[in-house]
PDB file of C-alpha atoms in Angstrom:
ATOM      1  CA  MET A   1     103.619  45.661  26.036  1.00  0.00           C
ATOM      2  CA  SER A   2     100.857  43.158  25.335  1.00  0.00           C
ATOM      3  CA  LYS A   3      97.197  43.975  25.783  1.00  0.00           C
ATOM      4  CA  HIS A   4      97.124  41.690  28.854  1.00  0.00           C
ATOM      5  CA  GLU A   5      99.805  43.628  30.711  1.00  0.00           C
ATOM      6  CA  PRO A   6      98.738  46.559  32.887  1.00  0.00           C
ATOM      7  CA  THR A   7      99.331  50.048  31.578  1.00  0.00           C
ATOM      8  CA  VAL A   8     101.287  52.155  34.023  1.00  0.00           C
ATOM      9  CA  ALA A   9     101.857  55.855  34.595  1.00  0.00           C
ATOM     10  CA  HIS A  10     105.296  57.429  34.552  1.00  0.00           C
ATOM     11  CA  LEU A  11     105.125  57.120  38.348  1.00  0.00           C
ATOM     12  CA  THR A  12     102.783  54.786  40.221  1.00  0.00           C
ATOM     13  CA  LEU A  13     102.532  54.919  44.003  1.00  0.00           C
ATOM     14  CA  VAL A  14     101.884  51.389  45.217  1.00  0.00           C
ATOM     15  CA  PRO A  15     100.569  50.770  48.745  1.00  0.00           C
ATOM     16  CA  THR A  16     102.093  47.749  50.475  1.00  0.00           C
ATOM     17  CA  PRO A  17     100.759  45.703  53.424  1.00  0.00           C
ATOM     18  CA  ILE A  18     101.053  47.221  56.888  1.00  0.00           C
ATOM     19  CA  GLY A  19     101.201  43.798  58.498  1.00  0.00           C
ATOM     20  CA  ASN A  20      99.251  41.094  56.725  1.00  0.00           C
ATOM     21  CA  LEU A  21     100.687  40.180  53.326  1.00  0.00           C
ATOM     22  CA  GLN A  22      97.216  39.087  52.159  1.00  0.00           C
ATOM     23  CA  ASP A  23      96.323  42.779  51.984  1.00  0.00           C
ATOM     24  CA  MET A  24      98.495  43.152  48.874  1.00  0.00           C
ATOM     25  CA  THR A  25      96.245  43.617  45.843  1.00  0.00           C
ATOM     26  CA  PHE A  26      96.496  41.731  42.554  1.00  0.00           C
ATOM     27  CA  ARG A  27      96.830  45.041  40.765  1.00  0.00           C
ATOM     28  CA  ALA A  28      99.699  46.169  42.998  1.00  0.00           C
ATOM     29  CA  VAL A  29     101.604  42.985  42.163  1.00  0.00           C
ATOM     30  CA  ASP A  30     100.915  43.439  38.441  1.00  0.00           C
ATOM     31  CA  VAL A  31     102.182  47.017  38.471  1.00  0.00           C
ATOM     32  CA  LEU A  32     105.351  46.141  40.366  1.00  0.00           C
ATOM     33  CA  ARG A  33     106.054  43.381  37.867  1.00  0.00           C
ATOM     34  CA  SER A  34     105.599  45.720  34.903  1.00  0.00           C
ATOM     35  CA  VAL A  35     107.584  48.847  35.810  1.00  0.00           C
ATOM     36  CA  ASP A  36     111.209  49.457  34.862  1.00  0.00           C
ATOM     37  CA  THR A  37     112.336  50.460  38.352  1.00  0.00           C
ATOM     38  CA  ILE A  38     110.918  50.173  41.877  1.00  0.00           C
ATOM     39  CA  LEU A  39     111.821  52.991  44.249  1.00  0.00           C
ATOM     40  CA  ALA A  40     111.835  51.725  47.831  1.00  0.00           C
ATOM     41  CA  GLU A  41     112.169  53.420  51.207  1.00  0.00           C
ATOM     42  CA  ASP A  42     114.295  50.499  52.426  1.00  0.00           C
ATOM     43  CA  THR A  43     115.536  48.098  49.762  1.00  0.00           C
ATOM     44  CA  ARG A  44     116.121  45.338  52.337  1.00  0.00           C
ATOM     45  CA  ASN A  45     112.482  45.378  53.415  1.00  0.00           C
ATOM     46  CA  ALA A  46     111.390  45.690  49.815  1.00  0.00           C
ATOM     47  CA  GLN A  47     113.384  42.605  48.805  1.00  0.00           C
ATOM     48  CA  LYS A  48     111.432  40.483  51.287  1.00  0.00           C
ATOM     49  CA  LEU A  49     108.126  41.697  49.857  1.00  0.00           C
ATOM     50  CA  LEU A  50     109.199  41.231  46.253  1.00  0.00           C
ATOM     51  CA  ARG A  51     110.513  37.725  46.882  1.00  0.00           C
ATOM     52  CA  HIS A  52     107.234  36.731  48.510  1.00  0.00           C
ATOM     53  CA  PHE A  53     105.288  37.775  45.397  1.00  0.00           C
ATOM     54  CA  ASP A  54     107.952  36.618  42.939  1.00  0.00           C
ATOM     55  CA  ILE A  55     108.583  40.118  41.629  1.00  0.00           C
ATOM     56  CA  GLN A  56     111.935  40.573  39.930  1.00  0.00           C
ATOM     57  CA  ARG A  57     112.495  44.208  39.019  1.00  0.00           C
ATOM     58  CA  PRO A  58     115.426  46.603  39.622  1.00  0.00           C
ATOM     59  CA  LEU A  59     115.316  48.291  43.013  1.00  0.00           C
ATOM     60  CA  GLN A  60     116.563  51.752  43.934  1.00  0.00           C
ATOM     61  CA  SER A  61     116.695  53.411  47.328  1.00  0.00           C
ATOM     62  CA  TYR A  62     114.455  56.445  47.775  1.00  0.00           C
ATOM     63  CA  HIS A  63     113.986  57.743  51.313  1.00  0.00           C
ATOM     64  CA  ALA A  64     113.789  60.886  53.439  1.00  0.00           C
ATOM     65  CA  HIS A  65     117.577  61.331  53.484  1.00  0.00           C
ATOM     66  CA  ASN A  66     118.161  61.269  49.733  1.00  0.00           C
ATOM     67  CA  GLU A  67     114.884  62.382  48.133  1.00  0.00           C
ATOM     68  CA  HIS A  68     115.956  66.004  47.665  1.00  0.00           C
ATOM     69  CA  THR A  69     119.037  64.959  45.695  1.00  0.00           C
ATOM     70  CA  GLN A  70     117.262  62.237  43.707  1.00  0.00           C
ATOM     71  CA  VAL A  71     114.131  63.978  42.470  1.00  0.00           C
ATOM     72  CA  ASN A  72     115.567  65.784  39.441  1.00  0.00           C
ATOM     73  CA  LYS A  73     117.501  62.710  38.327  1.00  0.00           C
ATOM     74  CA  LEU A  74     114.400  60.533  38.544  1.00  0.00           C
ATOM     75  CA  ILE A  75     112.318  63.085  36.649  1.00  0.00           C
ATOM     76  CA  ALA A  76     114.891  63.115  33.844  1.00  0.00           C
ATOM     77  CA  ARG A  77     114.765  59.320  33.591  1.00  0.00           C
ATOM     78  CA  MET A  78     110.968  59.282  33.478  1.00  0.00           C
ATOM     79  CA  GLN A  79     111.029  61.943  30.780  1.00  0.00           C
ATOM     80  CA  GLN A  80     113.129  59.508  28.739  1.00  0.00           C
ATOM     81  CA  GLY A  81     110.362  56.922  29.035  1.00  0.00           C
ATOM     82  CA  GLU A  82     111.298  54.981  32.178  1.00  0.00           C
ATOM     83  CA  ARG A  83     108.302  53.820  34.231  1.00  0.00           C
ATOM     84  CA  MET A  84     108.713  53.760  38.000  1.00  0.00           C
ATOM     85  CA  ALA A  85     106.801  52.572  41.052  1.00  0.00           C
ATOM     86  CA  LEU A  86     107.273  53.992  44.534  1.00  0.00           C
ATOM     87  CA  ILE A  87     106.729  51.913  47.660  1.00  0.00           C
ATOM     88  CA  SER A  88     107.302  52.674  51.324  1.00  0.00           C
ATOM     89  CA  ASP A  89     108.141  50.195  54.068  1.00  0.00           C
ATOM     90  CA  ALA A  90     104.418  49.750  54.725  1.00  0.00           C
ATOM     91  CA  GLY A  91     101.200  51.459  53.718  1.00  0.00           C
ATOM     92  CA  THR A  92     100.618  54.174  51.138  1.00  0.00           C
ATOM     93  CA  PRO A  93     103.644  56.198  49.993  1.00  0.00           C
ATOM     94  CA  ALA A  94     103.651  59.924  50.851  1.00  0.00           C
ATOM     95  CA  ILE A  95     101.396  59.413  53.900  1.00  0.00           C
ATOM     96  CA  SER A  96     103.891  60.214  56.683  1.00  0.00           C
ATOM     97  CA  ASP A  97     106.520  58.728  54.345  1.00  0.00           C
ATOM     98  CA  PRO A  98     108.590  60.062  51.411  1.00  0.00           C
ATOM     99  CA  GLY A  99     106.763  60.669  48.161  1.00  0.00           C
ATOM    100  CA  PHE A 100     105.292  64.156  48.070  1.00  0.00           C
ATOM    101  CA  LEU A 101     108.373  65.838  46.574  1.00  0.00           C
ATOM    102  CA  LEU A 102     108.555  63.332  43.732  1.00  0.00           C
ATOM    103  CA  VAL A 103     104.825  63.514  42.995  1.00  0.00           C
ATOM    104  CA  ARG A 104     104.920  67.312  42.929  1.00  0.00           C
ATOM    105  CA  ALA A 105     107.926  67.296  40.602  1.00  0.00           C
ATOM    106  CA  CYS A 106     106.175  64.837  38.258  1.00  0.00           C
ATOM    107  CA  VAL A 107     103.064  67.013  38.139  1.00  0.00           C
ATOM    108  CA  GLN A 108     105.144  70.106  37.434  1.00  0.00           C
ATOM    109  CA  ALA A 109     106.966  68.243  34.652  1.00  0.00           C
ATOM    110  CA  GLY A 110     103.705  67.083  33.070  1.00  0.00           C
ATOM    111  CA  LEU A 111     104.367  63.418  33.861  1.00  0.00           C
ATOM    112  CA  GLN A 112     101.482  61.082  34.592  1.00  0.00           C
ATOM    113  CA  VAL A 113     101.094  60.052  38.236  1.00  0.00           C
ATOM    114  CA  GLU A 114      98.791  57.403  39.644  1.00  0.00           C
ATOM    115  CA  CYS A 115      98.275  56.143  43.183  1.00  0.00           C
ATOM    116  CA  LEU A 116      96.705  52.728  43.642  1.00  0.00           C
ATOM    117  CA  PRO A 117      94.154  52.226  46.427  1.00  0.00           C
ATOM    118  CA  GLY A 118      95.386  50.000  49.194  1.00  0.00           C
ATOM    119  CA  PRO A 119      96.609  49.625  52.777  1.00  0.00           C
ATOM    120  CA  THR A 120      97.039  52.596  55.079  1.00  0.00           C
ATOM    121  CA  ALA A 121      96.928  52.594  58.869  1.00  0.00           C
ATOM    122  CA  PHE A 122      94.800  55.595  59.755  1.00  0.00           C
ATOM    123  CA  VAL A 123      91.619  54.644  57.850  1.00  0.00           C
ATOM    124  CA  PRO A 124      90.907  51.298  59.594  1.00  0.00           C
ATOM    125  CA  ALA A 125      91.941  52.797  62.942  1.00  0.00           C
ATOM    126  CA  LEU A 126      89.504  55.676  62.489  1.00  0.00           C
ATOM    127  CA  VAL A 127      86.622  53.500  61.325  1.00  0.00           C
ATOM    128  CA  GLN A 128      86.960  50.929  64.122  1.00  0.00           C
ATOM    129  CA  SER A 129      87.543  53.524  66.845  1.00  0.00           C
ATOM    130  CA  GLY A 130      83.849  54.103  67.433  1.00  0.00           C
ATOM    131  CA  LEU A 131      84.396  57.856  67.179  1.00  0.00           C
ATOM    132  CA  PRO A 132      82.740  60.004  64.486  1.00  0.00           C
ATOM    133  CA  CYS A 133      84.444  59.444  61.142  1.00  0.00           C
ATOM    134  CA  ASP A 134      82.269  61.557  58.851  1.00  0.00           C
ATOM    135  CA  ARG A 135      84.607  64.506  59.408  1.00  0.00           C
ATOM    136  CA  PHE A 136      88.145  64.187  60.708  1.00  0.00           C
ATOM    137  CA  VAL A 137      91.603  65.735  60.571  1.00  0.00           C
ATOM    138  CA  PHE A 138      94.707  63.624  59.963  1.00  0.00           C
ATOM    139  CA  GLU A 139      97.832  65.052  61.595  1.00  0.00           C
ATOM    140  CA  GLY A 140     100.332  62.242  61.070  1.00  0.00           C
ATOM    141  CA  PHE A 141     103.225  62.512  63.549  1.00  0.00           C
ATOM    142  CA  LEU A 142     103.295  65.538  65.826  1.00  0.00           C
ATOM    143  CA  PRO A 143     106.484  67.640  65.767  1.00  0.00           C
ATOM    144  CA  HIS A 144     109.040  66.038  68.068  1.00  0.00           C
ATOM    145  CA  LYS A 145     110.228  69.275  69.674  1.00  0.00           C
ATOM    146  CA  LYS A 146     109.812  72.670  68.013  1.00  0.00           C
ATOM    147  CA  GLY A 147     106.159  73.524  67.502  1.00  0.00           C
ATOM    148  CA  ARG A 148     104.812  70.516  69.402  1.00  0.00           C
ATOM    149  CA  GLN A 149     103.160  72.440  72.252  1.00  0.00           C
ATOM    150  CA  SER A 150     101.615  75.041  69.973  1.00  0.00           C
ATOM    151  CA  ARG A 151     100.259  72.314  67.684  1.00  0.00           C
ATOM    152  CA  LEU A 152      98.641  70.550  70.638  1.00  0.00           C
ATOM    153  CA  GLN A 153      97.090  73.829  71.771  1.00  0.00           C
ATOM    154  CA  GLU A 154      95.594  74.343  68.303  1.00  0.00           C
ATOM    155  CA  LEU A 155      94.252  70.796  68.133  1.00  0.00           C
ATOM    156  CA  ALA A 156      92.646  71.060  71.581  1.00  0.00           C
ATOM    157  CA  GLY A 157      89.932  73.264  70.060  1.00  0.00           C
ATOM    158  CA  GLU A 158      89.369  71.045  66.992  1.00  0.00           C
ATOM    159  CA  THR A 159      85.759  69.833  66.757  1.00  0.00           C
ATOM    160  CA  ARG A 160      86.495  67.084  64.217  1.00  0.00           C
ATOM    161  CA  THR A 161      87.916  63.707  65.176  1.00  0.00           C
ATOM    162  CA  ILE A 162      91.734  63.875  65.265  1.00  0.00           C
ATOM    163  CA  VAL A 163      94.008  61.107  63.995  1.00  0.00           C
ATOM    164  CA  LEU A 164      97.682  60.925  64.980  1.00  0.00           C
ATOM    165  CA  TYR A 165     100.525  58.497  64.426  1.00  0.00           C
ATOM    166  CA  GLU A 166     102.892  57.737  67.296  1.00  0.00           C
ATOM    167  CA  SER A 167     105.896  55.546  67.989  1.00  0.00           C
ATOM    168  CA  PRO A 168     106.142  53.230  71.022  1.00  0.00           C
ATOM    169  CA  HIS A 169     108.813  55.195  72.869  1.00  0.00           C
ATOM    170  CA  ARG A 170     106.787  58.425  72.753  1.00  0.00           C
ATOM    171  CA  LEU A 171     103.330  56.994  73.453  1.00  0.00           C
ATOM    172  CA  LEU A 172     103.172  57.693  77.193  1.00  0.00           C
ATOM    173  CA  LYS A 173     104.602  61.188  76.756  1.00  0.00           C
ATOM    174  CA  THR A 174     102.046  61.978  74.061  1.00  0.00           C
ATOM    175  CA  LEU A 175      99.125  60.656  76.107  1.00  0.00           C
ATOM    176  CA  GLN A 176     100.262  62.763  79.064  1.00  0.00           C
ATOM    177  CA  GLN A 177     100.479  65.851  76.861  1.00  0.00           C
ATOM    178  CA  LEU A 178      97.046  65.127  75.409  1.00  0.00           C
ATOM    179  CA  LYS A 179      95.689  65.019  78.935  1.00  0.00           C
ATOM    180  CA  GLU A 180      97.286  68.380  79.723  1.00  0.00           C
ATOM    181  CA  HIS A 181      95.932  70.099  76.619  1.00  0.00           C
ATOM    182  CA  PHE A 182      92.670  68.238  75.917  1.00  0.00           C
ATOM    183  CA  GLY A 183      91.607  67.190  79.392  1.00  0.00           C
ATOM    184  CA  GLY A 184      91.476  63.661  80.764  1.00  0.00           C
ATOM    185  CA  GLU A 185      87.822  63.066  79.869  1.00  0.00           C
ATOM    186  CA  ARG A 186      88.259  63.404  76.093  1.00  0.00           C
ATOM    187  CA  PRO A 187      87.408  60.083  74.346  1.00  0.00           C
ATOM    188  CA  ILE A 188      90.248  58.295  72.607  1.00  0.00           C
ATOM    189  CA  ALA A 189      91.020  55.007  70.880  1.00  0.00           C
ATOM    190  CA  VAL A 190      94.607  53.774  70.681  1.00  0.00           C
ATOM    191  CA  VAL A 191      95.113  51.237  67.911  1.00  0.00           C
ATOM    192  CA  ARG A 192      98.297  49.239  67.361  1.00  0.00           C
ATOM    193  CA  GLU A 193      99.598  46.512  65.060  1.00  0.00           C
ATOM    194  CA  ILE A 194      96.720  46.874  62.583  1.00  0.00           C
ATOM    195  CA  SER A 195      96.142  43.680  60.558  1.00  0.00           C
ATOM    196  CA  LYS A 196      98.844  41.808  62.489  1.00  0.00           C
ATOM    197  CA  LEU A 197      98.504  38.829  64.843  1.00  0.00           C
ATOM    198  CA  PHE A 198      98.494  40.918  68.022  1.00  0.00           C
ATOM    199  CA  ALA A 199      96.346  43.787  66.764  1.00  0.00           C
ATOM    200  CA  GLU A 200      94.740  45.674  69.643  1.00  0.00           C
ATOM    201  CA  THR A 201      92.415  48.622  70.202  1.00  0.00           C
ATOM    202  CA  ILE A 202      92.134  50.291  73.613  1.00  0.00           C
ATOM    203  CA  ARG A 203      89.140  52.627  73.903  1.00  0.00           C
ATOM    204  CA  GLY A 204      88.165  54.972  76.717  1.00  0.00           C
ATOM    205  CA  THR A 205      89.028  58.427  77.981  1.00  0.00           C
ATOM    206  CA  ILE A 206      92.522  59.864  77.808  1.00  0.00           C
ATOM    207  CA  ASP A 207      92.760  59.297  81.573  1.00  0.00           C
ATOM    208  CA  SER A 208      91.741  55.634  81.419  1.00  0.00           C
ATOM    209  CA  VAL A 209      93.909  54.823  78.409  1.00  0.00           C
ATOM    210  CA  LEU A 210      96.912  56.570  79.947  1.00  0.00           C
ATOM    211  CA  ALA A 211      96.393  54.554  83.135  1.00  0.00           C
ATOM    212  CA  HIS A 212      96.176  51.330  81.098  1.00  0.00           C
ATOM    213  CA  TYR A 213      99.566  51.853  79.477  1.00  0.00           C
ATOM    214  CA  ALA A 214     101.188  53.296  82.608  1.00  0.00           C
ATOM    215  CA  LYS A 215     100.231  50.104  84.477  1.00  0.00           C
ATOM    216  CA  GLY A 216     101.833  47.774  81.958  1.00  0.00           C
ATOM    217  CA  GLY A 217      99.715  47.765  78.830  1.00  0.00           C
ATOM    218  CA  THR A 218     101.657  46.484  75.821  1.00  0.00           C
ATOM    219  CA  ILE A 219     103.638  49.273  74.150  1.00  0.00           C
ATOM    220  CA  LYS A 220     104.978  47.610  71.023  1.00  0.00           C
ATOM    221  CA  GLY A 221     104.507  48.256  67.321  1.00  0.00           C
ATOM    222  CA  GLU A 222     103.231  51.351  65.571  1.00  0.00           C
ATOM    223  CA  PHE A 223     100.318  53.264  67.086  1.00  0.00           C
ATOM    224  CA  VAL A 224      97.391  55.246  65.701  1.00  0.00           C
ATOM    225  CA  LEU A 225      95.658  57.592  68.142  1.00  0.00           C
ATOM    226  CA  VAL A 226      92.063  58.560  67.337  1.00  0.00           C
ATOM    227  CA  ILE A 227      90.820  61.387  69.560  1.00  0.00           C
ATOM    228  CA  GLY A 228      87.309  62.743  69.830  1.00  0.00           C
ATOM    229  CA  GLY A 229      86.869  66.366  68.788  1.00  0.00           C
ATOM    230  CA  LEU A 230      85.877  69.086  71.229  1.00  0.00           C
ATOM    231  CA  GLU A 231      82.115  69.052  71.654  1.00  0.00           C
ATOM    232  CA  LYS A 232      80.507  72.122  70.124  1.00  0.00           C
ATOM    233  CA  GLU A 233      78.771  73.217  73.331  1.00  0.00           C
ATOM    234  CA  LYS A 234      82.031  73.035  75.261  1.00  0.00           C
ATOM    235  CA  ASN A 235      83.728  74.916  72.445  1.00  0.00           C
ATOM    236  CA  LYS A 236      81.155  77.724  72.755  1.00  0.00           C
ATOM    237  CA  GLN A 237      81.651  77.894  76.519  1.00  0.00           C
ATOM    238  CA  ALA A 238      85.436  78.038  76.128  1.00  0.00           C
ATOM    239  CA  ALA A 239      85.112  80.878  73.603  1.00  0.00           C
ATOM    240  CA  MET A 240      83.011  82.884  76.075  1.00  0.00           C
ATOM    241  CA  LEU A 241      85.619  82.672  78.854  1.00  0.00           C
TER     242      LEU A 241
END
């Protein structure tokens, strides 16, 4: 490796654009060009990205359905000197995407791990929501069935800003459940298609935002829900009841 080529860890997690390809960093491209193997959540999506940036490296599938069976094999290869990069379909690997198991195994094996800074959906959604972002809790996707109601009950008393991910076909159901557990007056910002052409942020109360989507608001793309925390005075009153 020449002194002009980037040095890489045994495993480098490389964030990829969540919509706008211009969000790809120079360093991310350099790392992907220098590793021995790129692990991708979906190799078909990855091929499109790699072609765009003229990256020609071996690809291997690594996703939620095979990660448990692949981890030990990948660790053994890295121990033999192979350098790998992990990418997800969009955003930062291991944030509501596969990656944690492999990172943990690398750490336990004494292998060097590095995560590059880069695109992720919840940070811009939180910052542009207009809600307090000095302290927040990121919940990712709520449980689909088991544990969903109890999780919502726990979050209803959270005083920090809450950030959730949601899919289009569950958005209305989730907003309705938020109303039931949090109350319709709780402030919320619903952000979709971040960095894309039709990016949109709908701000208001849970009631007003629910009404917006129930009356025909666009429900397409991936959503980030940013919900105001329970005000401390209201929290005290609830505890006294």
